[in-house]
mmCIF file of C-alpha atoms in Angstrom:
data_model
loop_
_atom_site.group_PDB
_atom_site.id
_atom_site.type_symbol
_atom_site.label_atom_id
_atom_site.label_comp_id
_atom_site.label_asym_id
_atom_site.label_seq_id
_atom_site.Cartn_x
_atom_site.Cartn_y
_atom_site.Cartn_z
ATOM 1 C CA MET A 125 76.581 25.259 -10.478
ATOM 2 C CA ARG A 126 77.552 22.469 -12.700
ATOM 3 C CA ALA A 127 77.962 23.154 -16.233
ATOM 4 C CA TRP A 128 80.046 21.621 -19.447
ATOM 5 C CA VAL A 129 82.406 24.122 -20.941
ATOM 6 C CA VAL A 130 84.268 24.114 -24.195
ATOM 7 C CA ARG A 131 87.923 25.421 -23.759
ATOM 8 C CA THR A 132 89.716 23.858 -26.869
ATOM 9 C CA PRO A 133 88.344 22.360 -30.101
ATOM 10 C CA GLY A 134 87.450 18.768 -29.805
ATOM 11 C CA ARG A 135 86.833 18.627 -26.130
ATOM 12 C CA ILE A 136 84.132 19.464 -23.451
ATOM 13 C CA ASP A 137 84.556 19.304 -19.795
ATOM 14 C CA GLN A 138 82.356 19.241 -16.654
ATOM 15 C CA VAL A 139 83.141 22.044 -14.329
ATOM 16 C CA ASP A 140 81.737 24.253 -11.409
ATOM 17 C CA LEU A 141 80.656 27.804 -12.218
ATOM 18 C CA PRO A 142 79.144 30.574 -10.068
ATOM 19 C CA VAL A 143 75.590 30.901 -10.732
ATOM 20 C CA PRO A 144 75.315 33.721 -13.358
ATOM 21 C CA ARG A 145 73.488 37.306 -12.431
ATOM 22 C CA PRO A 146 70.648 38.354 -14.716
ATOM 23 C CA ALA A 147 71.531 41.945 -16.504
ATOM 24 C CA ALA A 148 68.773 44.412 -15.977
ATOM 25 C CA ASP A 149 66.796 43.040 -18.908
ATOM 26 C CA GLU A 150 67.307 39.348 -18.162
ATOM 27 C CA LEU A 151 65.942 36.462 -16.706
ATOM 28 C CA LEU A 152 67.629 33.781 -14.622
ATOM 29 C CA VAL A 153 66.526 30.478 -15.538
ATOM 30 C CA ARG A 154 66.841 27.085 -13.801
ATOM 31 C CA VAL A 155 67.417 24.378 -16.735
ATOM 32 C CA ARG A 156 65.203 21.263 -16.659
ATOM 33 C CA ALA A 157 66.236 20.127 -19.981
ATOM 34 C CA CYS A 158 68.358 21.131 -23.196
ATOM 35 C CA GLY A 159 68.562 19.825 -26.646
ATOM 36 C CA VAL A 160 71.506 18.500 -27.914
ATOM 37 C CA CYS A 161 71.896 20.163 -31.458
ATOM 38 C CA ARG A 162 74.407 19.681 -34.271
ATOM 39 C CA THR A 163 75.551 23.282 -33.611
ATOM 40 C CA ASP A 164 76.838 22.535 -30.557
ATOM 41 C CA LEU A 165 79.079 19.903 -32.043
ATOM 42 C CA HIS A 166 80.297 22.535 -34.328
ATOM 43 C CA VAL A 167 80.924 25.068 -31.538
ATOM 44 C CA ARG A 168 82.966 21.644 -29.566
ATOM 45 C CA ASP A 169 85.067 20.634 -32.485
ATOM 46 C CA GLY A 170 85.838 24.378 -33.971
ATOM 47 C CA ASP A 171 83.988 24.058 -37.061
ATOM 48 C CA LEU A 172 82.367 27.457 -35.881
ATOM 49 C CA PRO A 173 85.036 29.890 -34.960
ATOM 50 C CA PRO A 174 85.042 30.620 -31.004
ATOM 51 C CA HIS A 175 83.040 33.638 -29.994
ATOM 52 C CA ARG A 176 83.611 33.092 -26.371
ATOM 53 C CA SER A 177 86.122 30.941 -24.737
ATOM 54 C CA PRO A 178 85.381 28.854 -22.557
ATOM 55 C CA VAL A 179 81.672 28.677 -23.527
ATOM 56 C CA VAL A 180 78.936 26.631 -22.205
ATOM 57 C CA PRO A 181 77.000 25.197 -25.275
ATOM 58 C CA GLY A 182 73.409 24.574 -25.613
ATOM 59 C CA HIS A 183 70.460 26.549 -26.899
ATOM 60 C CA GLU A 184 67.366 24.440 -26.866
ATOM 61 C CA VAL A 185 66.397 25.195 -23.359
ATOM 62 C CA VAL A 186 63.501 24.687 -21.157
ATOM 63 C CA GLY A 187 63.465 26.013 -17.695
ATOM 64 C CA GLU A 188 61.718 27.803 -14.923
ATOM 65 C CA VAL A 189 62.447 31.538 -14.404
ATOM 66 C CA VAL A 190 63.698 32.050 -10.630
ATOM 67 C CA ALA A 191 65.016 35.606 -10.966
ATOM 68 C CA ALA A 192 64.586 38.513 -12.980
ATOM 69 C CA GLY A 193 66.505 41.869 -13.530
ATOM 70 C CA PRO A 194 64.601 45.177 -12.763
ATOM 71 C CA GLU A 195 63.692 45.627 -16.618
ATOM 72 C CA ALA A 196 62.448 42.062 -16.836
ATOM 73 C CA ALA A 197 60.055 42.161 -13.917
ATOM 74 C CA GLY A 198 56.923 41.315 -16.268
ATOM 75 C CA ARG A 199 57.850 37.631 -16.262
ATOM 76 C CA ARG A 200 56.496 35.533 -13.412
ATOM 77 C CA LEU A 201 59.007 33.632 -11.374
ATOM 78 C CA GLY A 202 58.056 29.966 -11.657
ATOM 79 C CA THR A 203 57.009 30.541 -15.453
ATOM 80 C CA LEU A 204 58.370 27.948 -17.768
ATOM 81 C CA VAL A 205 60.063 29.340 -20.792
ATOM 82 C CA GLY A 206 62.217 28.477 -23.691
ATOM 83 C CA VAL A 207 65.668 29.874 -24.249
ATOM 84 C CA PRO A 208 66.670 29.859 -27.954
ATOM 85 C CA TRP A 209 69.610 30.038 -30.396
ATOM 86 C CA LEU A 210 68.991 33.706 -31.068
ATOM 87 C CA ARG A 211 69.924 35.860 -27.999
ATOM 88 C CA ARG A 212 70.039 39.360 -29.058
ATOM 89 C CA THR A 213 70.107 41.675 -31.555
ATOM 90 C CA CYS A 214 70.513 45.595 -32.187
ATOM 91 C CA GLY A 215 67.186 46.500 -33.035
ATOM 92 C CA ARG A 216 68.472 49.721 -34.974
ATOM 93 C CA CYS A 217 70.278 48.258 -38.130
ATOM 94 C CA VAL A 218 68.547 47.876 -41.539
ATOM 95 C CA TYR A 219 68.131 44.422 -41.332
ATOM 96 C CA CYS A 220 66.187 44.752 -37.856
ATOM 97 C CA ARG A 221 64.106 47.607 -39.070
ATOM 98 C CA ARG A 222 62.672 45.923 -42.009
ATOM 99 C CA GLY A 223 61.927 42.347 -40.096
ATOM 100 C CA GLN A 224 65.338 40.473 -40.752
ATOM 101 C CA GLU A 225 66.821 40.397 -37.369
ATOM 102 C CA ASN A 226 68.191 36.945 -38.193
ATOM 103 C CA LEU A 227 70.570 39.021 -40.312
ATOM 104 C CA CYS A 228 71.605 41.462 -37.818
ATOM 105 C CA PRO A 229 75.551 41.883 -37.578
ATOM 106 C CA SER A 230 75.224 42.582 -34.055
ATOM 107 C CA SER A 231 73.109 39.464 -33.505
ATOM 108 C CA GLU A 232 74.450 37.201 -30.458
ATOM 109 C CA TYR A 233 73.680 33.572 -30.110
ATOM 110 C CA THR A 234 72.974 31.123 -26.858
ATOM 111 C CA GLY A 235 75.865 29.060 -26.285
ATOM 112 C CA TRP A 236 78.165 30.659 -28.329
ATOM 113 C CA ASP A 237 78.560 34.286 -27.859
ATOM 114 C CA ALA A 238 77.024 33.823 -24.137
ATOM 115 C CA ASP A 239 76.858 30.819 -21.944
ATOM 116 C CA GLY A 240 74.261 28.295 -22.732
ATOM 117 C CA GLY A 241 72.069 25.525 -21.431
ATOM 118 C CA TYR A 242 74.406 22.805 -20.586
ATOM 119 C CA ALA A 243 74.367 24.075 -17.109
ATOM 120 C CA GLU A 244 71.925 24.327 -14.097
ATOM 121 C CA TYR A 245 71.276 27.822 -14.648
ATOM 122 C CA VAL A 246 71.230 30.216 -17.842
ATOM 123 C CA THR A 247 70.341 33.671 -18.426
ATOM 124 C CA VAL A 248 68.266 35.153 -21.166
ATOM 125 C CA PRO A 249 67.171 38.659 -22.404
ATOM 126 C CA ALA A 250 63.208 38.737 -21.613
ATOM 127 C CA ASP A 251 62.477 39.759 -25.096
ATOM 128 C CA TYR A 252 63.886 36.696 -26.724
ATOM 129 C CA ALA A 253 62.460 34.143 -24.390
ATOM 130 C CA TYR A 254 59.677 31.974 -25.498
ATOM 131 C CA ASP A 255 56.431 31.368 -24.103
ATOM 132 C CA LEU A 256 55.795 27.434 -24.531
ATOM 133 C CA PRO A 257 53.008 25.605 -25.824
ATOM 134 C CA THR A 258 51.004 23.139 -23.173
ATOM 135 C CA GLY A 259 50.332 19.561 -23.256
ATOM 136 C CA TYR A 260 54.307 18.396 -23.734
ATOM 137 C CA ALA A 261 56.887 17.316 -21.422
ATOM 138 C CA ASP A 262 60.259 19.315 -20.979
ATOM 139 C CA GLU A 263 62.192 16.866 -22.995
ATOM 140 C CA GLU A 264 59.669 17.084 -26.045
ATOM 141 C CA LEU A 265 59.917 20.933 -25.970
ATOM 142 C CA ALA A 266 63.456 21.334 -25.902
ATOM 143 C CA PRO A 267 63.801 20.494 -29.419
ATOM 144 C CA LEU A 268 61.203 22.640 -30.712
ATOM 145 C CA LEU A 269 63.445 25.688 -29.892
ATOM 146 C CA CYS A 270 66.086 25.280 -32.425
ATOM 147 C CA ALA A 271 65.634 22.128 -34.543
ATOM 148 C CA GLY A 272 61.689 23.019 -34.837
ATOM 149 C CA ILE A 273 62.266 26.853 -35.353
ATOM 150 C CA ILE A 274 65.018 26.374 -37.870
ATOM 151 C CA GLY A 275 63.524 23.834 -39.779
ATOM 152 C CA TYR A 276 60.133 25.724 -39.883
ATOM 153 C CA ARG A 277 62.291 28.870 -41.300
ATOM 154 C CA ALA A 278 63.744 26.441 -43.584
ATOM 155 C CA LEU A 279 60.561 25.325 -45.092
ATOM 156 C CA ARG A 280 59.337 28.986 -45.346
ATOM 157 C CA ARG A 281 62.652 29.729 -47.383
ATOM 158 C CA ALA A 282 61.966 26.839 -49.476
ATOM 159 C CA GLU A 283 58.459 28.319 -50.595
ATOM 160 C CA LEU A 284 56.623 25.014 -51.092
ATOM 161 C CA PRO A 285 53.602 25.485 -52.792
ATOM 162 C CA PRO A 286 50.094 24.210 -51.544
ATOM 163 C CA GLY A 287 49.762 20.724 -51.513
ATOM 164 C CA GLY A 288 53.356 20.614 -53.092
ATOM 165 C CA ARG A 289 55.971 17.932 -53.421
ATOM 166 C CA LEU A 290 58.920 18.532 -50.666
ATOM 167 C CA GLY A 291 62.169 16.452 -50.439
ATOM 168 C CA ILE A 292 64.114 16.232 -47.066
ATOM 169 C CA TYR A 293 67.619 15.484 -47.448
ATOM 170 C CA GLY A 294 69.043 14.149 -44.259
ATOM 171 C CA PHE A 295 66.293 12.772 -41.290
ATOM 172 C CA GLY A 296 67.586 13.859 -37.970
ATOM 173 C CA GLY A 297 66.519 16.249 -35.173
ATOM 174 C CA SER A 298 65.365 19.361 -37.256
ATOM 175 C CA ALA A 299 64.310 17.312 -40.296
ATOM 176 C CA HIS A 300 61.719 14.848 -38.687
ATOM 177 C CA LEU A 301 59.736 18.036 -36.891
ATOM 178 C CA THR A 302 59.979 19.877 -40.048
ATOM 179 C CA ALA A 303 58.590 17.040 -42.003
ATOM 180 C CA GLN A 304 55.544 16.789 -39.655
ATOM 181 C CA VAL A 305 54.837 20.513 -39.889
ATOM 182 C CA ALA A 306 54.771 20.203 -44.049
ATOM 183 C CA LEU A 307 52.492 16.968 -43.725
ATOM 184 C CA ALA A 308 50.043 19.181 -41.568
ATOM 185 C CA GLN A 309 49.930 21.835 -44.235
ATOM 186 C CA GLY A 310 49.130 19.004 -46.975
ATOM 187 C CA ALA A 311 52.410 18.433 -48.449
ATOM 188 C CA VAL A 312 53.820 15.158 -50.112
ATOM 189 C CA VAL A 313 56.921 14.363 -48.401
ATOM 190 C CA HIS A 314 59.998 12.522 -49.732
ATOM 191 C CA VAL A 315 62.738 11.757 -47.244
ATOM 192 C CA LEU A 316 66.085 10.975 -48.237
ATOM 193 C CA THR A 317 68.735 9.696 -46.056
ATOM 194 C CA ARG A 318 71.506 7.193 -45.266
ATOM 195 C CA SER A 319 69.963 6.144 -42.151
ATOM 196 C CA ALA A 320 67.782 2.874 -42.262
ATOM 197 C CA GLU A 321 66.601 3.904 -38.847
ATOM 198 C CA ALA A 322 65.760 7.408 -40.154
ATOM 199 C CA ARG A 323 63.767 5.899 -43.407
ATOM 200 C CA ALA A 324 61.729 3.976 -41.219
ATOM 201 C CA LEU A 325 60.667 6.898 -38.856
ATOM 202 C CA ALA A 326 59.874 8.823 -41.831
ATOM 203 C CA LEU A 327 57.524 6.409 -43.093
ATOM 204 C CA GLU A 328 56.036 6.139 -39.884
ATOM 205 C CA LEU A 329 55.239 9.742 -39.526
ATOM 206 C CA GLY A 330 53.855 9.758 -42.922
ATOM 207 C CA ALA A 331 56.204 10.437 -45.712
ATOM 208 C CA ALA A 332 55.040 9.114 -49.211
ATOM 209 C CA SER A 333 58.840 7.539 -49.422
ATOM 210 C CA ALA A 334 61.856 7.133 -47.898
ATOM 211 C CA GLY A 335 65.173 6.331 -49.778
ATOM 212 C CA ASP A 336 68.784 6.865 -49.892
ATOM 213 C CA ALA A 337 70.359 10.356 -49.810
ATOM 214 C CA ALA A 338 72.356 9.670 -53.014
ATOM 215 C CA GLY A 339 69.305 8.498 -54.924
ATOM 216 C CA ARG A 340 66.468 10.213 -56.547
ATOM 217 C CA PRO A 341 62.825 10.791 -55.168
ATOM 218 C CA PRO A 342 60.282 8.908 -57.133
ATOM 219 C CA GLU A 343 58.793 12.292 -58.667
ATOM 220 C CA PRO A 344 60.053 15.643 -59.508
ATOM 221 C CA LEU A 345 60.240 18.130 -56.220
ATOM 222 C CA ASP A 346 58.672 21.504 -55.822
ATOM 223 C CA ALA A 347 61.036 22.177 -53.243
ATOM 224 C CA ALA A 348 63.780 20.537 -50.997
ATOM 225 C CA ILE A 349 65.548 21.257 -47.755
ATOM 226 C CA LEU A 350 69.151 20.024 -46.915
ATOM 227 C CA PHE A 351 69.312 19.141 -43.523
ATOM 228 C CA ALA A 352 72.614 17.007 -43.666
ATOM 229 C CA PRO A 353 75.804 19.157 -43.495
ATOM 230 C CA VAL A 354 76.911 17.533 -46.842
ATOM 231 C CA GLY A 355 77.802 19.987 -49.706
ATOM 232 C CA ASP A 356 78.026 17.066 -52.181
ATOM 233 C CA LEU A 357 74.232 16.599 -51.730
ATOM 234 C CA VAL A 358 73.628 20.237 -53.182
ATOM 235 C CA PRO A 359 73.901 19.128 -56.886
ATOM 236 C CA VAL A 360 71.960 15.953 -56.172
ATOM 237 C CA ALA A 361 68.868 17.698 -54.518
ATOM 238 C CA LEU A 362 69.161 20.615 -57.275
ATOM 239 C CA GLU A 363 68.891 18.004 -59.882
ATOM 240 C CA ALA A 364 65.880 16.212 -58.063
ATOM 241 C CA LEU A 365 63.737 19.568 -58.430
ATOM 242 C CA ASP A 366 61.380 20.388 -60.983
ATOM 243 C CA SER A 367 61.170 23.442 -62.957
ATOM 244 C CA GLY A 368 60.881 26.358 -60.769
ATOM 245 C CA GLY A 369 61.692 24.592 -57.649
ATOM 246 C CA THR A 370 63.845 25.853 -54.732
ATOM 247 C CA LEU A 371 66.389 24.132 -52.428
ATOM 248 C CA SER A 372 66.820 25.505 -48.990
ATOM 249 C CA VAL A 373 70.106 24.676 -47.078
ATOM 250 C CA ALA A 374 68.912 24.611 -43.444
ATOM 251 C CA GLY A 375 72.419 24.033 -41.667
ATOM 252 C CA ILE A 376 74.845 26.896 -40.084
ATOM 253 C CA TYR A 377 77.898 24.852 -41.664
ATOM 254 C CA LEU A 378 78.114 23.072 -44.945
ATOM 255 C CA SER A 379 81.067 21.469 -46.313
ATOM 256 C CA ASP A 380 82.285 22.500 -49.942
ATOM 257 C CA ILE A 381 79.793 22.428 -52.444
ATOM 258 C CA PRO A 382 81.221 20.616 -55.845
ATOM 259 C CA SER A 383 80.906 22.678 -58.998
ATOM 260 C CA LEU A 384 77.264 23.046 -60.472
ATOM 261 C CA ASP A 385 76.364 22.502 -63.791
ATOM 262 C CA TYR A 386 74.055 25.304 -64.957
ATOM 263 C CA GLU A 387 71.653 23.164 -67.246
ATOM 264 C CA ARG A 388 71.461 20.292 -65.035
ATOM 265 C CA HIS A 389 71.401 22.265 -61.615
ATOM 266 C CA LEU A 390 70.057 25.642 -62.321
ATOM 267 C CA PHE A 391 68.322 26.379 -65.667
ATOM 268 C CA ARG A 392 64.461 26.394 -65.609
ATOM 269 C CA GLU A 393 64.332 28.810 -62.890
ATOM 270 C CA ARG A 394 65.670 26.574 -59.906
ATOM 271 C CA THR A 395 66.762 28.348 -56.808
ATOM 272 C CA LEU A 396 69.301 27.777 -54.384
ATOM 273 C CA ARG A 397 68.867 29.522 -50.862
ATOM 274 C CA SER A 398 70.423 29.482 -47.669
ATOM 275 C CA VAL A 399 68.728 29.540 -44.038
ATOM 276 C CA THR A 400 70.691 32.152 -41.710
ATOM 277 C CA ALA A 401 69.283 31.547 -37.907
ATOM 278 C CA ASN A 402 65.702 32.871 -37.376
ATOM 279 C CA THR A 403 63.730 35.701 -36.499
ATOM 280 C CA ARG A 404 61.858 35.684 -33.290
ATOM 281 C CA GLU A 405 58.526 35.733 -35.432
ATOM 282 C CA ASP A 406 59.513 32.549 -36.713
ATOM 283 C CA GLY A 407 59.806 31.003 -33.409
ATOM 284 C CA ARG A 408 56.307 32.475 -32.442
ATOM 285 C CA GLU A 409 54.695 31.187 -35.564
ATOM 286 C CA PHE A 410 56.010 27.672 -35.132
ATOM 287 C CA LEU A 411 55.283 27.362 -31.397
ATOM 288 C CA ALA A 412 51.767 28.473 -32.238
ATOM 289 C CA THR A 413 51.763 25.678 -34.787
ATOM 290 C CA ALA A 414 52.867 23.400 -31.941
ATOM 291 C CA SER A 415 50.200 24.295 -30.047
ATOM 292 C CA THR A 416 47.392 23.479 -32.343
ATOM 293 C CA HIS A 417 49.021 20.656 -34.285
ATOM 294 C CA ARG A 418 50.707 18.103 -31.936
ATOM 295 C CA ILE A 419 54.237 17.550 -32.776
ATOM 296 C CA ARG A 420 56.113 14.411 -32.092
ATOM 297 C CA ALA A 421 59.844 14.916 -31.087
ATOM 298 C CA THR A 422 61.417 11.648 -31.217
ATOM 299 C CA ILE A 423 63.811 11.554 -28.255
ATOM 300 C CA THR A 424 66.777 9.944 -27.098
ATOM 301 C CA PRO A 425 67.148 11.237 -23.229
ATOM 302 C CA TYR A 426 70.685 11.624 -21.376
ATOM 303 C CA PRO A 427 71.195 12.585 -18.082
ATOM 304 C CA PHE A 428 72.958 15.925 -17.714
ATOM 305 C CA ASP A 429 76.174 13.985 -16.531
ATOM 306 C CA ARG A 430 76.660 12.449 -19.857
ATOM 307 C CA ALA A 431 76.708 15.407 -22.297
ATOM 308 C CA ASP A 432 80.012 14.399 -23.555
ATOM 309 C CA VAL A 433 78.505 10.901 -24.509
ATOM 310 C CA ALA A 434 75.556 12.617 -26.357
ATOM 311 C CA LEU A 435 77.734 14.543 -28.197
ATOM 312 C CA ASN A 436 79.892 11.853 -29.376
ATOM 313 C CA ASP A 437 76.710 9.863 -30.152
ATOM 314 C CA LEU A 438 75.395 12.663 -32.580
ATOM 315 C CA ALA A 439 78.754 12.956 -34.254
ATOM 316 C CA ALA A 440 78.805 9.192 -34.885
ATOM 317 C CA ASP A 441 75.180 9.066 -36.033
ATOM 318 C CA ARG A 442 73.955 6.910 -33.253
ATOM 319 C CA VAL A 443 71.165 9.319 -32.258
ATOM 320 C CA ASN A 444 67.619 8.677 -33.880
ATOM 321 C CA GLY A 445 65.657 11.846 -33.519
ATOM 322 C CA VAL A 446 67.119 14.452 -31.156
ATOM 323 C CA ALA A 447 69.297 13.714 -27.982
ATOM 324 C CA VAL A 448 68.079 15.600 -24.885
ATOM 325 C CA LEU A 449 69.986 16.338 -21.581
ATOM 326 C CA THR A 450 67.600 16.052 -18.681
ATOM 327 C CA MET A 451 68.041 17.418 -15.120
ATOM 328 C CA PRO A 452 67.230 15.213 -12.306
ATOM 329 C CA PRO A 453 64.544 16.744 -10.292
ATOM 330 C CA GLY A 454 65.782 19.045 -7.505
ATOM 331 C CA ALA A 455 69.239 19.079 -9.148
ATOM 332 C CA ALA A 456 69.728 22.788 -8.950
ATOM 333 C CA ARG A 457 69.052 24.887 -5.909
#
């Protein structure tokens, strides 16, 4: 099969690899589309320490089940499934037992600990594959599997009150999906981002305002989510919060945070929270929301053979919405 691999930081190459064999509890999935996530960029560039080398990136995978191990036979061949970032947890540790499997110290991740979806085939443990909502094209579904799910968890962690005022810092793949969920829940959304194109998209989707990332929203915020991996924006967002507000930092990677002034940034019970991966329950809840509320994913499609170009465009902020790798029909046999 054709696949893209990262061997050394800063470079990704297309190679031929054997089609993987599913383990006893795994499915073999023929890839139809795979989202290009900023985490893939961090894997390529070495911002995340290598867990496997070489590794095939990609963890927003939509594909068709073509084989199953003996313990995964409950999945029908030909079923469309989603292959997400969270690949496996131990199920035994204190975090797994109390419903926080995203904090499992033995957790594994698609495209980091195991080969992912920048390939014609990928394997996934059957218990970690998602059933997908109907009525979406493959390319529209792909971003929901990480950008959507992580954004949904970040929104939950922000503890936005009903009808509250939400600030979103950065407006890329995850943010523009999360904004739609918040709007569907009745929130007032203010977007702050350096991209003029992204500000225009935010207003088109229903945001109450869209301004520069370093500016201030037009009113105090009950909650905020930082999607941009820019630590300098943490004090900016904290200062924009009203009393009792919460800032949720959604990224797996963040540049250094400047010194915080306690009175300006944290006093009056403002809260700063990180977001670590997601649980399968987060994914199921978000995809159920996508079944009942149509979520518009703004897509920039790239042919599979241009995965390197897609990553370079993402690094240079030339992607509006989400980049998605698409497989030509019948590409994999």
